[in-house]
Amino acid sequence: MKKDLILAADVGGTTCKLGIFSDQLERLTKWSIETDISDPTGRILLEQIYNAFVEKCKSLNYDMTRIIGMGIGIPGPVDFETGIIHGAVNLNWPGKVNVHAIMSEFVDFPVFVDNDANVAALGEKHNGAGKQADDVVAITLGTGLGGGIISNGEIVHGHNGSGAELGHIRVDHDQRFKCNCGKSGCIETVASATGVVNLVNFYYPKLTFKSSILHLIKENKVTAKAVFDAAKKGDQFCIFITERVAHHIAYLASIISVTTNPKYIILGGGMSEAGDILVENIKTEYRHLTFTPAQENTEIVRAELGNDAGITGAAGLIKTYVIEKERI
């Protein structure tokens, strides 16, 4: 029987998004199961994922012999070569979990495991805003700042899996805010949703701007969304904060452009929903900052796949590292 199906899992702290794709990355079905974080070894959760795939294939009359492989995205540092996760806080995995080895006890087809941000970038490259270009970078702007780099069609991992840890590039050289990584000055501290709040609390006492969000500042209830919404309405203080955030993201994009020279720089995550007030400012700053040849024909675009980026990219692991490798 022809092998033409891919299993994909995007494992999150609350739910695991699961999907079955064709060998052309057409999504055939998707669903989710609750994430069981009771077992710090990961075995219970991984067996539940396997069983969910078996049950879904049975209900759809998909023969398991048609499976080419399984891709899995995990929210933690991954050794891509071994499939070992070096701890995943959101999954209650305090130590190493060999996802590849455990899942391979249940299946006899290839299993590929990668970090969830890398997987999301691969999803956008294949079926989203990356438009199948070989050189794509995704920057995820959420509570923190993450990302993934696709160079020459493959994910950049680095020698120990720390490639594309974009949130920990130092851009705030005054090192005003402590990062969760233990250092200070990381872009995550000034250009994530958390970073927006940091900047608001830092600058408001020092500037003469009045602001419509003063009551939120006083009540310690500021959110990035509130800042961007006020900026859209002409609040000068919030426009100032938005411009500072855009400058930091553009600076990151300029560094990326002279290192991997991507065709697309894709902005995703909740903060990208701010729309033109943020994205257009990033584009303007990027053009000012970036080495001219490196920015030629590079496009800064918003992500297209939303919550489906993870399962699409997980399936993309099999497309990239199994199907396309076999064609060479």
mmCIF file of C-alpha atoms in Angstrom:
data_model
loop_
_atom_site.group_PDB
_atom_site.id
_atom_site.type_symbol
_atom_site.label_atom_id
_atom_site.label_comp_id
_atom_site.label_asym_id
_atom_site.label_seq_id
_atom_site.Cartn_x
_atom_site.Cartn_y
_atom_site.Cartn_z
ATOM 1 C CA MET A 1 0.000 0.000 0.000
ATOM 2 C CA LYS A 2 1.262 3.484 -0.898
ATOM 3 C CA LYS A 3 2.581 5.573 1.987
ATOM 4 C CA ASP A 4 0.900 8.967 1.631
ATOM 5 C CA LEU A 5 -0.126 10.182 5.109
ATOM 6 C CA ILE A 6 1.680 12.243 7.748
ATOM 7 C CA LEU A 7 0.794 12.445 11.442
ATOM 8 C CA ALA A 8 1.426 15.792 13.151
ATOM 9 C CA ALA A 9 1.316 16.829 16.816
ATOM 10 C CA ASP A 10 1.709 20.321 18.284
ATOM 11 C CA VAL A 11 2.071 19.725 22.014
ATOM 12 C CA GLY A 12 1.052 22.585 24.300
ATOM 13 C CA GLY A 13 0.690 22.939 28.038
ATOM 14 C CA THR A 14 -3.113 22.791 27.900
ATOM 15 C CA THR A 15 -3.959 20.936 24.695
ATOM 16 C CA CYS A 16 -2.214 18.877 22.048
ATOM 17 C CA LYS A 17 -3.288 19.862 18.561
ATOM 18 C CA LEU A 18 -3.232 16.835 16.271
ATOM 19 C CA GLY A 19 -3.565 16.562 12.516
ATOM 20 C CA ILE A 20 -3.319 14.164 9.604
ATOM 21 C CA PHE A 21 -1.857 15.510 6.366
ATOM 22 C CA SER A 22 -1.292 14.225 2.867
ATOM 23 C CA ASP A 23 2.226 13.872 1.531
ATOM 24 C CA GLN A 24 1.639 17.246 -0.190
ATOM 25 C CA LEU A 25 0.852 18.866 3.204
ATOM 26 C CA GLU A 26 -2.849 19.116 2.568
ATOM 27 C CA ARG A 27 -4.535 18.945 5.961
ATOM 28 C CA LEU A 28 -7.066 16.126 5.935
ATOM 29 C CA THR A 29 -8.302 16.475 9.504
ATOM 30 C CA LYS A 30 -7.406 18.144 12.795
ATOM 31 C CA TRP A 31 -8.544 17.798 16.401
ATOM 32 C CA SER A 32 -7.127 18.192 19.893
ATOM 33 C CA ILE A 33 -6.784 16.282 23.126
ATOM 34 C CA GLU A 34 -6.126 17.494 26.643
ATOM 35 C CA THR A 35 -2.460 17.580 27.645
ATOM 36 C CA ASP A 36 -1.774 15.198 30.512
ATOM 37 C CA ILE A 37 1.040 16.727 32.561
ATOM 38 C CA SER A 38 0.805 14.234 35.427
ATOM 39 C CA ASP A 39 3.809 12.177 34.312
ATOM 40 C CA PRO A 40 7.216 13.904 34.392
ATOM 41 C CA THR A 41 8.693 11.169 32.178
ATOM 42 C CA GLY A 42 6.365 12.100 29.308
ATOM 43 C CA ARG A 43 5.481 8.491 28.557
ATOM 44 C CA ILE A 44 1.779 8.731 29.451
ATOM 45 C CA LEU A 45 1.205 11.798 27.278
ATOM 46 C CA LEU A 46 3.093 10.384 24.304
ATOM 47 C CA GLU A 47 1.149 7.107 24.482
ATOM 48 C CA GLN A 48 -2.094 9.104 24.617
ATOM 49 C CA ILE A 49 -1.044 10.974 21.468
ATOM 50 C CA TYR A 50 -0.255 7.695 19.724
ATOM 51 C CA ASN A 51 -3.595 6.195 20.773
ATOM 52 C CA ALA A 52 -5.441 9.291 19.559
ATOM 53 C CA PHE A 53 -3.871 8.887 16.121
ATOM 54 C CA VAL A 54 -4.746 5.185 16.012
ATOM 55 C CA GLU A 55 -8.369 5.892 16.921
ATOM 56 C CA LYS A 56 -8.694 8.726 14.391
ATOM 57 C CA CYS A 57 -7.171 6.661 11.593
ATOM 58 C CA LYS A 58 -9.544 3.833 12.408
ATOM 59 C CA SER A 59 -12.566 6.150 12.367
ATOM 60 C CA LEU A 60 -11.504 7.559 8.974
ATOM 61 C CA ASN A 61 -10.585 4.147 7.524
ATOM 62 C CA TYR A 62 -6.943 5.190 7.104
ATOM 63 C CA ASP A 63 -4.688 2.153 7.155
ATOM 64 C CA MET A 64 -1.692 2.772 9.430
ATOM 65 C CA THR A 65 0.564 1.232 6.800
ATOM 66 C CA ARG A 66 0.001 4.427 4.782
ATOM 67 C CA ILE A 67 1.840 6.539 7.355
ATOM 68 C CA ILE A 68 5.121 8.061 6.112
ATOM 69 C CA GLY A 69 6.101 9.457 9.496
ATOM 70 C CA MET A 70 5.152 11.560 12.509
ATOM 71 C CA GLY A 71 6.282 15.095 13.312
ATOM 72 C CA ILE A 72 6.052 16.507 16.837
ATOM 73 C CA GLY A 73 6.496 20.063 18.105
ATOM 74 C CA ILE A 74 7.407 20.473 21.785
ATOM 75 C CA PRO A 75 7.594 23.681 23.898
ATOM 76 C CA GLY A 76 11.158 23.237 25.111
ATOM 77 C CA PRO A 77 14.791 22.986 24.014
ATOM 78 C CA VAL A 78 15.227 20.046 21.634
ATOM 79 C CA ASP A 79 18.252 18.142 20.413
ATOM 80 C CA PHE A 80 17.045 17.606 16.860
ATOM 81 C CA GLU A 81 19.514 14.815 16.123
ATOM 82 C CA THR A 82 18.350 12.647 19.034
ATOM 83 C CA GLY A 83 14.800 13.851 19.677
ATOM 84 C CA ILE A 84 15.637 14.520 23.329
ATOM 85 C CA ILE A 85 13.831 17.359 25.103
ATOM 86 C CA HIS A 86 15.986 19.077 27.704
ATOM 87 C CA GLY A 87 13.093 19.887 30.012
ATOM 88 C CA ALA A 88 9.692 21.405 29.225
ATOM 89 C CA VAL A 89 8.276 23.500 32.053
ATOM 90 C CA ASN A 90 4.758 23.752 30.602
ATOM 91 C CA LEU A 91 4.542 19.961 30.313
ATOM 92 C CA ASN A 92 5.922 19.273 33.795
ATOM 93 C CA TRP A 93 8.995 17.625 32.305
ATOM 94 C CA PRO A 94 11.776 18.821 34.624
ATOM 95 C CA GLY A 95 14.499 16.680 33.064
ATOM 96 C CA LYS A 96 15.406 15.085 29.754
ATOM 97 C CA VAL A 97 12.678 13.232 27.871
ATOM 98 C CA ASN A 98 13.634 11.204 24.814
ATOM 99 C CA VAL A 99 10.455 11.796 22.805
ATOM 100 C CA HIS A 100 11.857 10.056 19.740
ATOM 101 C CA ALA A 101 12.766 6.886 21.640
ATOM 102 C CA ILE A 102 9.460 6.692 23.521
ATOM 103 C CA MET A 103 7.272 7.263 20.460
ATOM 104 C CA SER A 104 9.386 4.815 18.450
ATOM 105 C CA GLU A 105 8.306 2.096 20.886
ATOM 106 C CA PHE A 106 4.765 2.475 19.492
ATOM 107 C CA VAL A 107 5.463 3.047 15.781
ATOM 108 C CA ASP A 108 7.777 1.650 13.132
ATOM 109 C CA PHE A 109 7.883 4.731 10.900
ATOM 110 C CA PRO A 110 10.142 7.826 11.222
ATOM 111 C CA VAL A 111 9.503 10.236 14.097
ATOM 112 C CA PHE A 112 10.938 13.763 14.025
ATOM 113 C CA VAL A 113 10.832 16.106 17.018
ATOM 114 C CA ASP A 114 11.575 19.824 17.166
ATOM 115 C CA ASN A 115 10.980 22.947 19.206
ATOM 116 C CA ASP A 116 7.500 24.424 18.757
ATOM 117 C CA ALA A 117 8.785 27.796 17.493
ATOM 118 C CA ASN A 118 10.936 26.087 14.856
ATOM 119 C CA VAL A 119 7.988 23.957 13.830
ATOM 120 C CA ALA A 120 5.685 26.980 13.524
ATOM 121 C CA ALA A 121 8.256 28.679 11.291
ATOM 122 C CA LEU A 122 8.404 25.588 9.099
ATOM 123 C CA GLY A 123 4.609 25.585 8.853
ATOM 124 C CA GLU A 124 4.590 29.185 7.616
ATOM 125 C CA LYS A 125 7.363 28.341 5.162
ATOM 126 C CA HIS A 126 5.442 25.458 3.603
ATOM 127 C CA ASN A 127 1.791 26.551 3.681
ATOM 128 C CA GLY A 128 1.703 30.094 5.000
ATOM 129 C CA ALA A 129 3.264 33.514 4.572
ATOM 130 C CA GLY A 130 6.622 32.003 3.565
ATOM 131 C CA LYS A 131 5.142 30.921 0.234
ATOM 132 C CA GLN A 132 7.508 27.919 0.059
ATOM 133 C CA ALA A 133 10.631 30.082 -0.098
ATOM 134 C CA ASP A 134 13.815 28.359 1.045
ATOM 135 C CA ASP A 135 14.920 31.245 3.280
ATOM 136 C CA VAL A 136 12.349 32.333 5.834
ATOM 137 C CA VAL A 137 12.465 33.677 9.387
ATOM 138 C CA ALA A 138 9.478 33.719 11.736
ATOM 139 C CA ILE A 139 9.391 36.017 14.755
ATOM 140 C CA THR A 140 6.723 35.164 17.309
ATOM 141 C CA LEU A 141 5.583 38.174 19.347
ATOM 142 C CA GLY A 142 3.686 36.959 22.379
ATOM 143 C CA THR A 143 4.190 37.043 26.136
ATOM 144 C CA GLY A 144 7.815 36.375 25.206
ATOM 145 C CA LEU A 145 9.601 36.611 21.887
ATOM 146 C CA GLY A 146 10.621 33.509 19.969
ATOM 147 C CA GLY A 147 11.271 32.441 16.457
ATOM 148 C CA GLY A 148 12.581 30.034 13.922
ATOM 149 C CA ILE A 149 14.996 30.323 11.016
ATOM 150 C CA ILE A 150 14.678 28.345 7.789
ATOM 151 C CA SER A 151 17.852 28.555 5.692
ATOM 152 C CA ASN A 152 18.264 26.734 2.382
ATOM 153 C CA GLY A 153 15.006 24.939 3.114
ATOM 154 C CA GLU A 154 16.005 23.529 6.513
ATOM 155 C CA ILE A 155 15.613 24.626 10.119
ATOM 156 C CA VAL A 156 18.672 26.216 11.710
ATOM 157 C CA HIS A 157 19.361 24.313 14.941
ATOM 158 C CA GLY A 158 22.997 25.064 15.723
ATOM 159 C CA HIS A 159 25.391 22.617 17.320
ATOM 160 C CA ASN A 160 23.414 22.264 20.562
ATOM 161 C CA GLY A 161 19.907 23.299 19.558
ATOM 162 C CA SER A 162 20.174 26.972 20.544
ATOM 163 C CA GLY A 163 20.009 28.295 16.993
ATOM 164 C CA ALA A 164 17.282 30.933 16.434
ATOM 165 C CA GLU A 165 16.815 31.781 20.121
ATOM 166 C CA LEU A 166 15.936 35.222 18.821
ATOM 167 C CA GLY A 167 14.378 36.456 22.064
ATOM 168 C CA HIS A 168 17.785 36.498 23.727
ATOM 169 C CA ILE A 169 19.634 38.814 21.371
ATOM 170 C CA ARG A 170 20.642 41.850 23.428
ATOM 171 C CA VAL A 171 19.164 45.062 22.069
ATOM 172 C CA ASP A 172 18.667 47.035 25.287
ATOM 173 C CA HIS A 173 22.267 47.844 26.057
ATOM 174 C CA ASP A 174 21.292 49.734 29.218
ATOM 175 C CA GLN A 175 20.077 46.337 30.480
ATOM 176 C CA ARG A 176 17.107 47.884 32.235
ATOM 177 C CA PHE A 177 15.007 44.748 32.582
ATOM 178 C CA LYS A 178 15.818 41.231 33.728
ATOM 179 C CA CYS A 179 14.962 38.432 31.315
ATOM 180 C CA ASN A 180 13.651 35.006 32.308
ATOM 181 C CA CYS A 181 16.914 33.567 30.979
ATOM 182 C CA GLY A 182 18.757 35.231 33.881
ATOM 183 C CA LYS A 183 20.460 37.943 31.850
ATOM 184 C CA SER A 184 19.321 41.501 31.138
ATOM 185 C CA GLY A 185 18.771 43.482 27.968
ATOM 186 C CA CYS A 186 17.315 40.690 25.817
ATOM 187 C CA ILE A 187 14.888 41.828 23.139
ATOM 188 C CA GLU A 188 12.197 39.808 24.877
ATOM 189 C CA THR A 189 12.298 42.380 27.706
ATOM 190 C CA VAL A 190 11.476 45.324 25.417
ATOM 191 C CA ALA A 191 9.602 43.942 22.395
ATOM 192 C CA SER A 192 7.243 41.243 23.670
ATOM 193 C CA ALA A 193 3.881 41.804 25.372
ATOM 194 C CA THR A 194 5.824 41.757 28.629
ATOM 195 C CA GLY A 195 8.311 44.174 27.106
ATOM 196 C CA VAL A 196 5.586 46.663 26.196
ATOM 197 C CA VAL A 197 4.511 46.792 29.845
ATOM 198 C CA ASN A 198 8.153 47.186 30.927
ATOM 199 C CA LEU A 199 8.574 50.187 28.629
ATOM 200 C CA VAL A 200 5.316 51.800 29.744
ATOM 201 C CA ASN A 201 6.269 51.586 33.404
ATOM 202 C CA PHE A 202 9.803 52.821 32.693
ATOM 203 C CA TYR A 203 8.984 55.803 30.481
ATOM 204 C CA TYR A 204 5.715 57.154 31.846
ATOM 205 C CA PRO A 205 7.204 58.764 34.986
ATOM 206 C CA LYS A 206 9.979 60.344 32.863
ATOM 207 C CA LEU A 207 7.931 61.908 30.050
ATOM 208 C CA THR A 208 5.479 64.809 29.888
ATOM 209 C CA PHE A 209 2.960 62.974 27.680
ATOM 210 C CA LYS A 210 -0.572 62.611 29.012
ATOM 211 C CA SER A 211 -2.204 59.311 28.232
ATOM 212 C CA SER A 212 -5.631 57.736 28.048
ATOM 213 C CA ILE A 213 -4.241 54.604 29.717
ATOM 214 C CA LEU A 214 -3.109 56.423 32.875
ATOM 215 C CA HIS A 215 -5.745 54.610 34.949
ATOM 216 C CA LEU A 216 -4.369 51.254 33.741
ATOM 217 C CA ILE A 217 -0.835 52.327 34.613
ATOM 218 C CA LYS A 218 -1.877 53.355 38.126
ATOM 219 C CA GLU A 219 -3.786 50.107 38.634
ATOM 220 C CA ASN A 220 -0.915 48.006 37.201
ATOM 221 C CA LYS A 221 -3.274 46.621 34.546
ATOM 222 C CA VAL A 222 -1.497 47.718 31.383
ATOM 223 C CA THR A 223 -1.525 45.280 28.463
ATOM 224 C CA ALA A 224 0.158 45.430 25.078
ATOM 225 C CA LYS A 225 -3.261 45.390 23.425
ATOM 226 C CA ALA A 226 -4.391 48.417 25.426
ATOM 227 C CA VAL A 227 -1.248 50.303 24.376
ATOM 228 C CA PHE A 228 -1.652 49.513 20.666
ATOM 229 C CA ASP A 229 -5.397 50.275 20.721
ATOM 230 C CA ALA A 230 -4.700 53.663 22.317
ATOM 231 C CA ALA A 231 -1.931 54.349 19.787
ATOM 232 C CA LYS A 232 -4.388 53.755 16.952
ATOM 233 C CA LYS A 233 -6.622 56.448 18.491
ATOM 234 C CA GLY A 234 -3.776 58.956 18.552
ATOM 235 C CA ASP A 235 -2.540 58.632 22.156
ATOM 236 C CA GLN A 236 0.915 60.223 21.886
ATOM 237 C CA PHE A 237 2.483 58.293 24.754
ATOM 238 C CA CYS A 238 1.273 54.967 23.340
ATOM 239 C CA ILE A 239 2.499 55.964 19.875
ATOM 240 C CA PHE A 240 5.909 56.629 21.438
ATOM 241 C CA ILE A 241 5.919 53.177 23.093
ATOM 242 C CA THR A 242 4.815 51.520 19.849
ATOM 243 C CA GLU A 243 7.638 53.228 17.966
ATOM 244 C CA ARG A 244 10.200 52.050 20.541
ATOM 245 C CA VAL A 245 8.937 48.468 20.273
ATOM 246 C CA ALA A 246 8.957 48.654 16.464
ATOM 247 C CA HIS A 247 12.527 49.953 16.518
ATOM 248 C CA HIS A 248 13.720 46.977 18.579
ATOM 249 C CA ILE A 249 11.956 44.437 16.324
ATOM 250 C CA ALA A 250 13.322 46.176 13.212
ATOM 251 C CA TYR A 251 16.817 46.045 14.700
ATOM 252 C CA LEU A 252 16.399 42.297 15.222
ATOM 253 C CA ALA A 253 15.168 41.937 11.638
ATOM 254 C CA SER A 254 18.185 43.888 10.374
ATOM 255 C CA ILE A 255 20.565 41.516 12.181
ATOM 256 C CA ILE A 256 18.721 38.542 10.718
ATOM 257 C CA SER A 257 18.970 40.036 7.226
ATOM 258 C CA VAL A 258 22.751 40.242 7.274
ATOM 259 C CA THR A 259 23.144 36.757 8.714
ATOM 260 C CA THR A 260 20.653 34.522 6.882
ATOM 261 C CA ASN A 261 19.239 36.991 4.307
ATOM 262 C CA PRO A 262 15.663 35.631 4.270
ATOM 263 C CA LYS A 263 13.145 36.302 1.542
ATOM 264 C CA TYR A 264 10.372 36.620 4.137
ATOM 265 C CA ILE A 265 10.459 37.851 7.726
ATOM 266 C CA ILE A 266 7.168 36.663 9.187
ATOM 267 C CA LEU A 267 5.619 38.309 12.245
ATOM 268 C CA GLY A 268 3.289 36.091 14.251
ATOM 269 C CA GLY A 269 1.922 35.758 17.767
ATOM 270 C CA GLY A 270 -0.683 37.821 19.560
ATOM 271 C CA MET A 271 1.143 41.133 19.209
ATOM 272 C CA SER A 272 1.152 40.900 15.417
ATOM 273 C CA GLU A 273 -2.622 41.379 15.666
ATOM 274 C CA ALA A 274 -1.906 45.038 16.491
ATOM 275 C CA GLY A 275 -1.855 45.473 12.730
ATOM 276 C CA ASP A 276 -0.441 48.396 10.776
ATOM 277 C CA ILE A 277 0.255 50.593 13.810
ATOM 278 C CA LEU A 278 3.058 48.167 14.704
ATOM 279 C CA VAL A 279 3.900 46.372 11.455
ATOM 280 C CA GLU A 280 4.241 49.475 9.279
ATOM 281 C CA ASN A 281 6.471 51.090 11.904
ATOM 282 C CA ILE A 282 8.658 47.974 11.888
ATOM 283 C CA LYS A 283 8.939 48.100 8.093
ATOM 284 C CA THR A 284 9.904 51.780 8.117
ATOM 285 C CA GLU A 285 12.557 51.307 10.783
ATOM 286 C CA TYR A 286 13.855 48.182 9.044
ATOM 287 C CA ARG A 287 14.468 50.084 5.800
ATOM 288 C CA HIS A 288 16.431 52.734 7.706
ATOM 289 C CA LEU A 289 18.522 50.272 9.697
ATOM 290 C CA THR A 290 19.355 47.451 7.309
ATOM 291 C CA PHE A 291 22.312 47.076 4.961
ATOM 292 C CA THR A 292 20.814 47.897 1.561
ATOM 293 C CA PRO A 293 21.780 44.738 -0.383
ATOM 294 C CA ALA A 294 20.561 42.533 2.494
ATOM 295 C CA GLN A 295 17.082 44.062 2.473
ATOM 296 C CA GLU A 296 16.593 43.963 -1.287
ATOM 297 C CA ASN A 297 13.421 41.973 -2.124
ATOM 298 C CA THR A 298 13.010 40.938 1.520
ATOM 299 C CA GLU A 299 9.400 41.229 2.655
ATOM 300 C CA ILE A 300 8.142 41.700 6.208
ATOM 301 C CA VAL A 301 4.728 40.045 6.392
ATOM 302 C CA ARG A 302 2.229 38.857 8.964
ATOM 303 C CA ALA A 303 1.814 35.147 9.657
ATOM 304 C CA GLU A 304 -1.113 33.455 7.951
ATOM 305 C CA LEU A 305 -1.650 30.108 9.657
ATOM 306 C CA GLY A 306 -2.487 31.206 13.208
ATOM 307 C CA ASN A 307 -2.955 28.245 15.546
ATOM 308 C CA ASP A 308 -2.490 25.813 12.649
ATOM 309 C CA ALA A 309 1.173 26.760 12.149
ATOM 310 C CA GLY A 310 2.309 24.188 14.712
ATOM 311 C CA ILE A 311 0.633 21.100 13.274
ATOM 312 C CA THR A 312 1.418 22.216 9.726
ATOM 313 C CA GLY A 313 5.083 22.591 10.629
ATOM 314 C CA ALA A 314 5.110 19.280 12.481
ATOM 315 C CA ALA A 315 3.887 17.640 9.282
ATOM 316 C CA GLY A 316 6.473 19.745 7.473
ATOM 317 C CA LEU A 317 9.221 17.970 9.410
ATOM 318 C CA ILE A 318 8.313 14.781 7.559
ATOM 319 C CA LYS A 319 7.919 16.618 4.260
ATOM 320 C CA THR A 320 11.351 18.266 4.674
ATOM 321 C CA TYR A 321 13.427 15.539 6.274
ATOM 322 C CA VAL A 322 11.858 12.365 4.854
ATOM 323 C CA ILE A 323 9.949 12.947 1.620
ATOM 324 C CA GLU A 324 12.200 15.603 0.084
ATOM 325 C CA LYS A 325 15.380 13.819 1.207
ATOM 326 C CA GLU A 326 14.239 10.658 -0.569
ATOM 327 C CA ARG A 327 13.906 12.659 -3.805
ATOM 328 C CA ILE A 328 17.554 13.712 -3.764
#
